[in-house]
Coordinates of C-alpha atoms in Angstrom, one line a residue:
Chain L
Y543 CA 27.0 -240.4 -97.3
L544 CA 29.2 -240.2 -94.2
Y545 CA 27.3 -239.2 -90.9
N546 CA 24.1 -239.7 -93.0
N547 CA 24.8 -236.5 -95.1
R548 CA 23.7 -234.3 -91.8
Y549 CA 26.3 -231.7 -92.8
A550 CA 24.9 -231.1 -96.1
G551 CA 24.3 -227.5 -96.9
N552 CA 26.0 -226.4 -93.8
Q553 CA 28.4 -223.5 -93.8
V554 CA 31.4 -222.2 -92.1
I555 CA 31.6 -218.5 -92.0
R556 CA 34.2 -216.1 -90.9
V557 CA 32.9 -213.1 -89.4
T558 CA 35.3 -210.2 -88.5
P559 CA 33.5 -207.7 -85.7
N560 CA 35.1 -204.3 -86.0
K561 CA 33.2 -202.4 -83.6
L562 CA 32.3 -203.0 -79.9
N563 CA 28.6 -203.4 -80.8
D564 CA 29.6 -205.7 -83.6
T565 CA 30.7 -208.5 -80.8
E566 CA 27.5 -207.4 -79.0
T567 CA 25.2 -208.2 -82.0
L568 CA 27.0 -211.3 -82.7
K569 CA 26.9 -212.7 -79.2
N570 CA 22.9 -211.8 -79.7
L571 CA 22.7 -213.8 -82.8
F572 CA 24.3 -216.7 -81.0
D573 CA 21.6 -216.9 -78.4
K574 CA 19.1 -216.8 -81.5
F575 CA 20.7 -219.6 -83.9
Q576 CA 22.4 -222.7 -83.0
V577 CA 25.7 -222.1 -84.3
D578 CA 29.1 -223.9 -83.5
L579 CA 31.9 -221.7 -82.8
W580 CA 35.1 -223.1 -84.3
H581 CA 37.4 -220.1 -83.4
P582 CA 37.7 -218.8 -80.8
N583 CA 35.8 -221.4 -78.8
S584 CA 34.0 -219.2 -76.5
P585 CA 32.0 -216.1 -77.1
S586 CA 33.4 -214.5 -74.2
S587 CA 36.7 -214.6 -76.1
I588 CA 35.5 -212.7 -79.2
R589 CA 36.9 -209.2 -79.6
E590 CA 37.0 -206.6 -82.2
G591 CA 39.3 -207.0 -85.0
A592 CA 39.9 -210.9 -84.5
A593 CA 38.2 -213.3 -86.9
V594 CA 35.4 -215.3 -85.9
D595 CA 34.8 -218.7 -87.6
L596 CA 31.5 -220.4 -87.0
H597 CA 29.8 -223.3 -88.3
V598 CA 26.0 -222.7 -89.2
P599 CA 23.5 -225.2 -90.0
R600 CA 22.0 -225.3 -93.6
N601 CA 18.6 -224.1 -92.4
A602 CA 20.2 -221.1 -90.4
S603 CA 22.9 -219.9 -92.8
K604 CA 20.9 -217.8 -95.1
I605 CA 18.8 -215.8 -92.2
F606 CA 21.9 -215.6 -90.4
R607 CA 24.0 -213.9 -93.1
S608 CA 21.1 -211.5 -93.7
H609 CA 21.2 -210.6 -90.1
L610 CA 24.9 -209.8 -90.6
H611 CA 24.2 -207.7 -93.7
Q612 CA 21.5 -205.6 -92.0
A613 CA 24.2 -205.0 -89.1
K614 CA 26.8 -204.0 -91.7
I615 CA 29.0 -206.7 -90.1
H616 CA 31.7 -208.1 -92.7
Y617 CA 31.7 -211.9 -93.3
K618 CA 33.2 -214.5 -95.8
V619 CA 32.2 -218.0 -96.3
L620 CA 35.0 -220.2 -95.6
I621 CA 33.4 -223.7 -96.4
A622 CA 30.1 -223.4 -98.4
N623 CA 29.1 -227.0 -98.1
L624 CA 30.8 -229.0 -95.0
Q625 CA 29.5 -232.4 -96.2
K626 CA 31.3 -232.1 -99.4
E627 CA 34.7 -231.1 -97.3
I628 CA 34.2 -234.3 -95.0
E629 CA 33.5 -236.4 -98.0
K630 CA 36.9 -235.1 -99.4
Q631 CA 38.7 -235.6 -96.2
A632 CA 37.8 -239.2 -96.1
G633 CA 38.2 -239.5 -99.9
Y634 CA 41.8 -241.1 -99.6
R635 CA 40.2 -243.5 -97.0
S636 CA 37.6 -244.8 -98.9
S637 CA 39.9 -245.4 -101.8
R638 CA 42.2 -247.2 -99.4
K639 CA 39.4 -249.6 -98.5
R640 CA 38.8 -250.2 -102.2
R641 CA 42.4 -251.1 -102.4
Chain S
S1332 CA 52.3 -254.1 -88.9
D1333 CA 54.3 -250.8 -88.5
S1334 CA 55.9 -250.9 -92.0
S1335 CA 52.4 -251.0 -93.5
Y1336 CA 50.4 -248.7 -91.3
D1337 CA 49.6 -245.6 -92.9
Y1338 CA 50.5 -242.5 -91.1
E1339 CA 49.1 -240.1 -93.8
V1340 CA 45.5 -240.9 -93.1
Y1341 CA 43.3 -240.4 -90.0
H1342 CA 42.5 -243.6 -88.1
S1343 CA 39.6 -244.5 -86.1
L1344 CA 40.2 -245.1 -82.3
E1345 CA 40.2 -248.8 -82.8
E1346 CA 42.7 -248.5 -85.3
I1347 CA 45.2 -246.3 -83.3
Q1348 CA 44.9 -248.6 -80.3
S1349 CA 45.6 -251.8 -82.3
W1350 CA 48.6 -249.8 -83.6
M1351 CA 49.8 -249.1 -80.1
H1352 CA 49.6 -252.8 -79.3
E1353 CA 51.5 -253.7 -82.3
M1354 CA 54.4 -250.9 -81.8
N1355 CA 54.5 -252.2 -78.1
K1356 CA 55.0 -255.9 -79.5
T1357 CA 57.3 -255.1 -82.2
H1358 CA 59.7 -252.4 -80.3
P1359 CA 60.3 -254.1 -76.8
S1360 CA 63.4 -252.1 -76.3
F1361 CA 61.7 -248.7 -76.9
I1362 CA 58.2 -248.8 -76.3
R1363 CA 56.1 -249.8 -73.4
L1364 CA 52.4 -249.8 -73.6
F1365 CA 50.4 -249.1 -70.3
S1366 CA 46.8 -247.8 -69.3
I1367 CA 46.6 -244.8 -66.8
G1368 CA 42.8 -245.7 -66.4
Q1369 CA 39.3 -245.8 -68.0
S1370 CA 37.1 -243.1 -69.7
F1371 CA 33.7 -242.3 -68.9
E1372 CA 32.6 -245.1 -71.4
R1373 CA 35.0 -247.4 -69.9
R1374 CA 37.7 -247.3 -72.6
P1375 CA 41.5 -247.9 -71.7
L1376 CA 43.4 -244.6 -71.5
Y1377 CA 46.6 -245.8 -73.2
V1378 CA 50.1 -244.2 -73.2
L1379 CA 53.2 -245.4 -74.7
Q1380 CA 56.5 -244.8 -73.3
L1381 CA 58.7 -244.0 -75.9
G1382 CA 62.8 -244.1 -75.3
K1383 CA 65.7 -246.5 -75.2
K1384 CA 65.0 -248.6 -72.3
S1385 CA 67.4 -248.5 -69.5
Q1386 CA 67.8 -249.1 -65.6
H1387 CA 68.9 -245.7 -64.9
Y1388 CA 66.6 -242.6 -64.0
K1389 CA 65.4 -240.6 -67.0
K1390 CA 63.9 -237.3 -67.4
A1391 CA 60.6 -237.5 -69.2
V1392 CA 58.4 -235.4 -71.8
W1393 CA 54.8 -235.9 -71.7
I1394 CA 53.0 -235.2 -74.9
D1395 CA 48.8 -235.8 -75.3
C1396 CA 46.9 -235.5 -78.3
G1397 CA 43.2 -235.3 -78.8
V1398 CA 41.9 -233.5 -76.0
H1399 CA 39.2 -232.0 -78.2
A1400 CA 37.8 -234.7 -80.2
R1401 CA 37.2 -232.8 -83.8
E1402 CA 40.9 -232.0 -83.8
W1403 CA 42.0 -235.0 -85.9
I1404 CA 45.3 -233.9 -86.7
G1405 CA 46.5 -234.3 -83.0
P1406 CA 46.2 -237.9 -82.9
A1407 CA 47.7 -238.2 -86.3
F1408 CA 50.9 -236.1 -84.9
C1409 CA 51.4 -238.5 -81.9
Q1410 CA 51.4 -241.5 -84.0
W1411 CA 53.9 -239.6 -86.6
F1412 CA 56.1 -238.6 -83.6
V1413 CA 56.5 -242.3 -82.5
K1414 CA 57.2 -243.4 -85.9
E1415 CA 59.6 -240.8 -86.9
A1416 CA 61.4 -241.1 -83.5
L1417 CA 61.7 -245.0 -84.0
H1418 CA 62.9 -244.8 -87.9
S1419 CA 65.4 -242.3 -87.4
Y1420 CA 67.1 -243.5 -84.2
N1421 CA 69.7 -245.1 -85.9
T1422 CA 70.3 -242.2 -88.4
D1423 CA 69.8 -239.1 -86.7
P1424 CA 71.9 -238.1 -83.8
V1425 CA 69.6 -235.9 -82.4
T1426 CA 66.9 -238.4 -82.1
R1427 CA 69.1 -241.0 -80.7
R1428 CA 70.5 -238.4 -78.1
L1429 CA 66.7 -237.6 -77.1
L1430 CA 65.8 -241.2 -76.9
N1431 CA 68.7 -242.2 -75.0
Q1432 CA 68.3 -239.4 -72.4
F1433 CA 64.4 -239.1 -72.2
Y1434 CA 61.4 -241.1 -71.8
F1435 CA 58.5 -239.5 -74.0
Y1436 CA 55.1 -240.4 -72.8
I1437 CA 52.9 -240.2 -75.7
M1438 CA 49.2 -240.2 -75.4
P1439 CA 47.7 -240.3 -78.8
V1440 CA 44.0 -239.9 -77.8
L1441 CA 43.2 -238.6 -74.3
N1442 CA 39.6 -237.9 -75.1
V1443 CA 38.7 -241.5 -76.3
D1444 CA 35.1 -241.2 -76.1
G1445 CA 34.9 -238.0 -77.8
Y1446 CA 37.2 -239.0 -80.5
H1447 CA 35.0 -242.0 -81.2
F1448 CA 32.1 -240.1 -81.2
S1449 CA 33.3 -237.7 -83.8
W1450 CA 34.3 -240.7 -86.1
T1451 CA 30.6 -242.2 -85.7
T1452 CA 28.1 -239.6 -85.0
D1453 CA 29.3 -235.9 -84.8
R1454 CA 32.4 -234.9 -86.7
F1455 CA 32.5 -231.7 -84.9
W1456 CA 32.3 -232.8 -81.4
R1457 CA 34.6 -231.2 -79.0
K1458 CA 33.9 -232.4 -75.3
T1459 CA 34.1 -235.6 -73.5
R1460 CA 31.0 -237.7 -73.5
S1461 CA 30.3 -237.9 -69.6
K1462 CA 26.7 -237.5 -69.0
I1463 CA 25.5 -234.5 -66.8
S1464 CA 22.6 -235.3 -64.3
R1465 CA 19.7 -233.1 -64.8
Y1466 CA 20.7 -231.7 -68.5
Q1467 CA 20.2 -233.2 -71.8
C1468 CA 23.6 -232.0 -73.0
R1469 CA 26.8 -234.3 -72.7
G1470 CA 30.2 -233.7 -72.1
V1471 CA 33.0 -231.5 -70.5
D1472 CA 35.7 -229.4 -72.1
A1473 CA 38.7 -231.6 -71.1
N1474 CA 40.8 -228.4 -71.3
R1475 CA 38.8 -226.4 -68.7
N1476 CA 38.5 -229.3 -66.3
W1477 CA 42.1 -228.8 -64.5
K1478 CA 42.4 -227.5 -61.0
V1479 CA 43.8 -224.3 -61.9
K1480 CA 41.7 -221.2 -61.8
W1481 CA 39.0 -223.6 -62.7
C1482 CA 35.8 -222.4 -64.2
E1483 CA 36.9 -218.6 -64.3
E1484 CA 37.0 -216.5 -67.3
G1485 CA 37.0 -218.2 -70.6
A1486 CA 35.3 -221.3 -69.4
S1487 CA 31.5 -221.9 -68.9
S1488 CA 29.4 -223.3 -66.2
H1489 CA 26.7 -224.3 -68.3
P1490 CA 26.6 -228.1 -69.4
C1491 CA 25.5 -227.2 -72.8
S1492 CA 28.5 -224.9 -73.5
E1493 CA 31.2 -225.9 -75.7
T1494 CA 33.7 -224.6 -73.1
Y1495 CA 31.8 -226.1 -70.0
C1496 CA 34.3 -226.7 -67.1
G1497 CA 32.5 -229.7 -65.6
P1498 CA 30.6 -229.9 -62.2
F1499 CA 34.0 -229.9 -60.4
P1500 CA 37.8 -230.0 -61.2
E1501 CA 39.1 -233.4 -62.5
S1502 CA 35.5 -234.7 -62.7
E1503 CA 36.5 -236.2 -66.3
P1504 CA 38.2 -239.4 -65.6
E1505 CA 40.3 -239.0 -68.7
V1506 CA 41.6 -235.7 -66.9
K1507 CA 42.1 -237.1 -63.6
A1508 CA 44.1 -240.2 -65.0
V1509 CA 46.4 -237.8 -66.7
A1510 CA 46.7 -235.5 -63.6
N1511 CA 47.2 -238.3 -61.4
F1512 CA 50.0 -239.8 -63.8
L1513 CA 51.6 -236.4 -64.0
R1514 CA 51.5 -236.1 -60.2
K1515 CA 53.1 -239.3 -59.4
H1516 CA 55.8 -238.7 -62.0
K1517 CA 56.4 -235.2 -61.2
K1518 CA 60.2 -235.4 -60.4
R1519 CA 60.9 -236.8 -63.7
V1520 CA 58.6 -235.0 -66.2
K1521 CA 60.4 -231.9 -67.2
A1522 CA 58.0 -230.7 -70.2
Y1523 CA 54.4 -231.0 -70.8
I1524 CA 53.0 -230.6 -74.6
S1525 CA 49.5 -230.6 -75.5
I1526 CA 48.7 -230.8 -79.3
H1527 CA 45.5 -228.8 -80.4
A1528 CA 44.4 -227.6 -83.6
Y1529 CA 43.6 -224.8 -85.6
A1530 CA 45.5 -221.5 -85.1
Q1531 CA 49.1 -222.2 -85.8
M1532 CA 50.5 -221.0 -82.6
L1533 CA 53.0 -222.3 -79.9
L1534 CA 51.6 -221.2 -76.6
Y1535 CA 53.0 -221.2 -73.0
P1536 CA 51.7 -220.4 -69.5
Y1537 CA 49.5 -218.2 -68.6
S1538 CA 46.3 -218.8 -69.9
Y1539 CA 44.1 -217.5 -67.0
K1540 CA 46.2 -214.4 -66.3
Y1541 CA 48.3 -211.4 -68.1
A1542 CA 51.1 -212.1 -65.9
T1543 CA 54.6 -213.3 -66.9
I1544 CA 55.9 -216.7 -65.7
P1545 CA 59.1 -216.7 -63.5
N1546 CA 61.3 -218.6 -66.0
F1547 CA 59.9 -216.5 -69.0
D1548 CA 63.3 -216.1 -70.4
C1549 CA 64.2 -219.8 -70.9
V1550 CA 60.4 -220.6 -72.0
E1551 CA 60.3 -218.0 -74.6
S1552 CA 63.7 -218.6 -76.1
A1553 CA 62.7 -222.3 -76.3
A1554 CA 59.4 -221.3 -78.0
H1555 CA 61.1 -219.0 -80.2
N1556 CA 63.8 -221.7 -81.3
A1557 CA 61.0 -224.0 -81.8
V1558 CA 58.9 -222.1 -84.2
L1559 CA 61.9 -221.4 -85.9
A1560 CA 62.4 -225.0 -86.6
L1561 CA 59.0 -225.5 -87.4
Y1562 CA 59.3 -222.5 -90.1
S1563 CA 62.5 -224.4 -91.4
A1564 CA 60.5 -227.2 -93.0
Y1565 CA 57.8 -225.4 -95.0
G1566 CA 58.0 -221.7 -94.4
V1567 CA 54.8 -221.8 -92.1
R1568 CA 54.6 -219.2 -89.7
Y1569 CA 53.8 -219.8 -86.2
Q1570 CA 52.7 -217.2 -83.6
Y1571 CA 54.3 -217.8 -80.1
G1572 CA 53.9 -216.4 -76.8
P1573 CA 52.0 -216.7 -73.4
A1574 CA 48.4 -218.1 -74.2
S1575 CA 46.6 -215.3 -72.3
T1576 CA 47.7 -212.8 -75.0
T1577 CA 48.6 -214.8 -78.0
L1578 CA 45.2 -216.4 -78.1
Y1579 CA 42.7 -215.5 -75.5
L1580 CA 42.1 -215.9 -71.9
S1581 CA 40.8 -219.3 -70.5
S1582 CA 40.9 -220.9 -67.5
G1583 CA 41.6 -224.3 -66.0
S1584 CA 43.7 -225.7 -69.1
S1585 CA 45.9 -228.4 -68.9
M1586 CA 49.2 -226.4 -69.7
D1587 CA 48.5 -224.0 -66.8
W1588 CA 47.8 -227.1 -64.6
A1589 CA 51.1 -228.8 -65.6
Y1590 CA 53.0 -225.6 -65.0
R1591 CA 51.6 -224.8 -61.5
N1592 CA 52.3 -228.4 -60.6
G1593 CA 56.1 -228.0 -61.0
I1594 CA 56.6 -228.8 -64.8
P1595 CA 59.0 -226.0 -65.8
Y1596 CA 58.2 -226.1 -69.7
A1597 CA 54.6 -226.4 -70.8
F1598 CA 53.2 -225.9 -73.9
A1599 CA 50.3 -226.0 -76.1
F1600 CA 50.6 -226.4 -79.8
E1601 CA 47.5 -225.1 -82.1
L1602 CA 48.4 -226.8 -85.2
R1603 CA 47.3 -226.2 -88.9
D1604 CA 45.3 -224.2 -90.2
T1605 CA 44.0 -220.8 -89.6
G1606 CA 40.6 -220.9 -91.4
Y1607 CA 40.6 -222.7 -94.9
F1608 CA 40.0 -226.6 -93.9
G1609 CA 39.7 -225.7 -90.3
F1610 CA 39.0 -228.8 -88.4
L1611 CA 38.9 -230.8 -91.8
L1612 CA 42.5 -230.6 -92.6
P1613 CA 42.8 -233.1 -95.6
E1614 CA 44.9 -236.2 -95.1
F1615 CA 47.5 -234.8 -97.8
L1616 CA 48.2 -232.2 -95.1
I1617 CA 49.2 -234.6 -92.5
N1618 CA 52.7 -235.1 -93.6
P1619 CA 53.8 -231.8 -94.0
T1620 CA 51.8 -230.6 -90.7
C1621 CA 53.4 -233.5 -88.9
T1622 CA 57.1 -232.8 -90.4
E1623 CA 57.2 -229.2 -89.4
T1624 CA 55.7 -229.9 -85.9
M1625 CA 58.1 -233.0 -85.3
R1626 CA 61.1 -230.4 -85.9
A1627 CA 59.5 -227.9 -83.3
V1628 CA 58.8 -230.9 -80.6
K1629 CA 62.5 -232.1 -81.1
T1630 CA 63.7 -228.5 -80.4
L1631 CA 61.6 -227.9 -77.3
A1632 CA 63.1 -231.3 -76.1
L1633 CA 66.7 -230.5 -77.0
N1634 CA 66.2 -227.4 -75.2
L1635 CA 65.6 -229.5 -71.8
L1636 CA 69.2 -230.5 -72.2
K1637 CA 70.8 -227.1 -72.0
K1638 CA 71.4 -225.3 -68.9
C1639 CA 68.8 -222.2 -68.7

């Protein structure tokens, strides 16, 4: 596996904070969970109505989503398994090697 | 060789560097390879000067890619730009005019250490790889390390943050090397373009304040024409405008530094996509993404030839 399969089960989630306290809740969650912000790239740039894309590790994604549920913050899973996407991105490359 | 190099796959740093050497060797009348310094991990910082070689004074356009390590489509575009420019010199009058009148300084990978690390260890690494004393975290955001409103809003002074501005402006040897080069060639460089990913936007100053730049009309029309050209390829719509309002407030960015240092046209592209593959843009999207971006960059460069 590429990168020693370290991204297996990791997810990319799109959260859309609609209210001011949504953004505060989200920032508090960032302190609690080790998430990797994909867009925007700084918590200080998060604002209501603008999508936030974040990469959540496998062992945190379930509980992270349950926190979003409790706070009634809308979210969508953009990438359900990052490792698979990484393998796909490199897919052509490995076939090239074979060639 | 150039003809067998596959521009529609992502290449490792080593492959990109050997490609640069090869292009330098096989296109002596158009390409000159040189290094502007070394990275934190002592890798060479290579730049290609692309353009019909001439004894006469020539204006220049600077294009850097790979500021943020995980944004792989950037380096792919820089290589694509060189290949397309050379291949279409004899067939496309616009390309011929641009390469005859300008030098393009192309830096396919600015953040060479980070890019290498994203291939070997952490696919989603963003920053450089410099060591920060007293902290376990490594790396500075190479787009928050420029001496313009350094480390204010939209940047972080914490070494473990993804937008860490660094211990001081130009602390990163990669940033210092580019800043030194642009300072040295200040009179000739008329446009600065930095290629990023993941928003589909064409941005211009300011990022660090909500003010309007003095030459707004000229820059706005250039950006408008560029996103129209980009749209003409596959119908992909890009937003464009001042970075502070179009994207978000961020201080210490390379585009603002270039503009403040006298380069009249400074842009940052955020290429595809807007949240389907994210940084993992698949290789089959390299061709269309680079084709549309090529049209936009050529339009920006052509704009320099107009009076405005």
